[in-house]
XYZ file of C-alpha atoms in Angstrom:
171
model
C 0.000 0.000 0.000
C 2.778 2.476 0.930
C 4.780 1.384 -2.109
C 1.793 2.081 -4.374
C 1.406 5.521 -2.749
C 5.095 6.320 -3.360
C 5.079 5.092 -6.938
C 1.733 6.425 -8.206
C 0.262 9.191 -6.038
C 0.488 12.839 -7.141
C 0.725 14.062 -3.541
C 3.651 11.685 -3.071
C 5.244 13.191 -6.192
C 5.161 16.617 -4.522
C 6.647 15.270 -1.275
C 9.288 13.345 -3.231
C 10.174 16.508 -5.141
C 10.891 18.311 -1.875
C 13.057 15.382 -0.660
C 14.762 15.187 -4.053
C 15.547 18.905 -4.089
C 16.904 18.744 -0.544
C 19.220 15.824 -1.315
C 20.110 17.271 -4.717
C 21.177 20.547 -3.165
C 23.303 18.679 -0.607
C 25.003 16.574 -3.282
C 25.474 19.464 -5.688
C 26.999 21.851 -3.150
C 29.323 19.145 -1.772
C 30.568 18.333 -5.271
C 30.740 21.933 -6.442
C 32.847 22.944 -3.443
C 35.227 20.083 -4.201
C 35.423 21.063 -7.883
C 36.077 24.735 -7.215
C 38.061 24.512 -3.994
C 40.446 21.744 -4.912
C 40.013 18.209 -3.679
C 42.405 15.469 -2.692
C 40.937 12.203 -1.447
C 44.278 10.799 -0.295
C 43.948 12.140 3.263
C 40.455 10.673 3.633
C 41.568 7.338 2.173
C 44.645 7.130 4.419
C 42.492 7.943 7.450
C 39.908 5.296 6.546
C 42.684 2.704 6.091
C 44.441 3.671 9.348
C 41.188 3.773 11.363
C 38.830 1.184 9.874
C 35.367 0.488 11.233
C 35.673 -1.929 14.162
C 33.091 -4.006 15.970
C 32.600 -4.219 19.733
C 35.278 -6.913 19.920
C 37.824 -4.601 18.248
C 37.930 -6.611 15.018
C 37.773 -4.817 11.653
C 34.221 -5.145 10.350
C 34.718 -4.343 6.652
C 38.155 -5.778 5.961
C 37.334 -6.264 2.297
C 36.560 -2.546 1.986
C 39.792 -1.548 3.715
C 41.610 -3.798 1.217
C 39.773 -2.065 -1.639
C 40.792 1.350 -0.320
C 44.389 0.271 0.281
C 45.015 -1.648 -2.950
C 42.718 0.043 -5.487
C 41.504 3.477 -4.352
C 44.696 4.882 -2.813
C 47.024 3.824 -5.663
C 44.516 5.341 -8.100
C 43.710 8.425 -6.025
C 43.941 10.673 -9.099
C 40.952 8.844 -10.603
C 39.004 9.192 -7.358
C 39.928 12.887 -7.179
C 37.939 13.283 -10.398
C 35.163 10.747 -9.773
C 34.119 11.979 -6.330
C 33.578 15.705 -7.029
C 32.089 15.151 -10.483
C 29.966 12.275 -9.219
C 28.603 14.352 -6.343
C 27.920 17.319 -8.641
C 26.170 15.227 -11.304
C 24.115 13.326 -8.719
C 23.028 16.690 -7.338
C 22.117 18.032 -10.776
C 20.163 14.883 -11.626
C 18.184 15.142 -8.401
C 17.604 18.898 -8.619
C 16.455 18.716 -12.242
C 14.566 15.460 -11.748
C 16.468 14.015 -14.689
C 17.353 10.313 -14.581
C 16.341 10.547 -10.936
C 16.518 6.856 -10.073
C 19.924 6.527 -11.729
C 21.240 9.575 -9.888
C 19.833 8.286 -6.588
C 21.288 4.819 -7.150
C 24.767 6.284 -7.585
C 24.147 8.632 -4.662
C 23.408 5.604 -2.498
C 26.540 3.853 -3.762
C 28.573 6.887 -2.686
C 26.737 7.156 0.661
C 27.482 3.510 1.412
C 31.094 3.980 0.335
C 31.519 6.808 2.826
C 29.663 4.801 5.462
C 31.861 1.715 4.946
C 34.907 3.957 5.345
C 33.633 4.962 8.784
C 32.086 8.353 8.029
C 28.714 8.506 9.756
C 27.857 12.228 9.493
C 24.559 12.663 7.613
C 24.908 9.396 5.671
C 22.188 7.461 7.583
C 19.653 10.221 6.883
C 20.699 10.476 3.239
C 20.526 6.698 2.809
C 17.036 6.594 4.327
C 15.750 9.425 2.117
C 17.589 7.999 -0.886
C 15.865 4.635 -0.533
C 12.491 6.381 -0.419
C 13.323 8.202 -3.660
C 14.720 5.058 -5.292
C 11.660 3.032 -4.264
C 9.343 5.669 -5.711
C 10.976 5.264 -9.119
C 9.520 7.427 -11.880
C 7.174 9.259 -9.493
C 10.177 10.853 -7.753
C 11.085 12.649 -10.987
C 7.557 13.211 -12.290
C 7.776 16.894 -11.302
C 11.001 17.334 -13.218
C 12.649 16.472 -16.506
C 11.878 12.767 -16.068
C 8.323 13.599 -17.156
C 9.756 13.887 -20.694
C 13.073 12.030 -20.495
C 11.775 8.667 -19.213
C 9.028 8.282 -21.869
C 11.570 9.261 -24.556
C 14.045 6.622 -23.319
C 11.287 4.002 -23.158
C 10.206 4.893 -26.695
C 13.790 4.595 -27.961
C 14.281 1.278 -26.154
C 11.038 -0.048 -27.599
C 12.098 1.072 -31.081
C 15.478 -0.673 -30.669
C 13.816 -3.845 -29.403
C 11.443 -3.731 -32.375
C 14.374 -3.309 -34.792
C 16.182 -6.288 -33.274
C 13.075 -8.476 -33.587
C 12.514 -7.222 -37.132
C 16.109 -7.970 -38.141
C 15.950 -11.409 -36.532
C 12.830 -12.342 -38.493
C 14.209 -11.081 -41.813
């Protein structure tokens, strides 16, 4: 019942727009400040590796993630110095404009969980909660936005491509 409300109701679309704009502004400003103010992820990565998330027994909880940071992210920090600020900025733009909303929110959640796994709590739990609401709502979250035109266009193009593949296969 709640899922149907989120996915189909016009009142929900208005509420989702407010949530989407709030999260979009947060993502956009975080990314924009990194783009314009200079950004270097190496300090964050080194800190997350040196102080990993530990359980009550003192054991590292996400050892696999620490290994990822140590062996992939830190040696390729230049790539992450581009991906993080641009990713945050584009996620913010997608949410603010309501364009490819579910895609933007999916990648926003990936980034939120990445920060969370690295031990940064901050506002991540709130953003994850709101992000899942937006992701669950699907198209309705971007209905009051560019998705009103973009999603039907993409569906039309996908249908046309599927039709061409079937047509070619039967020829």
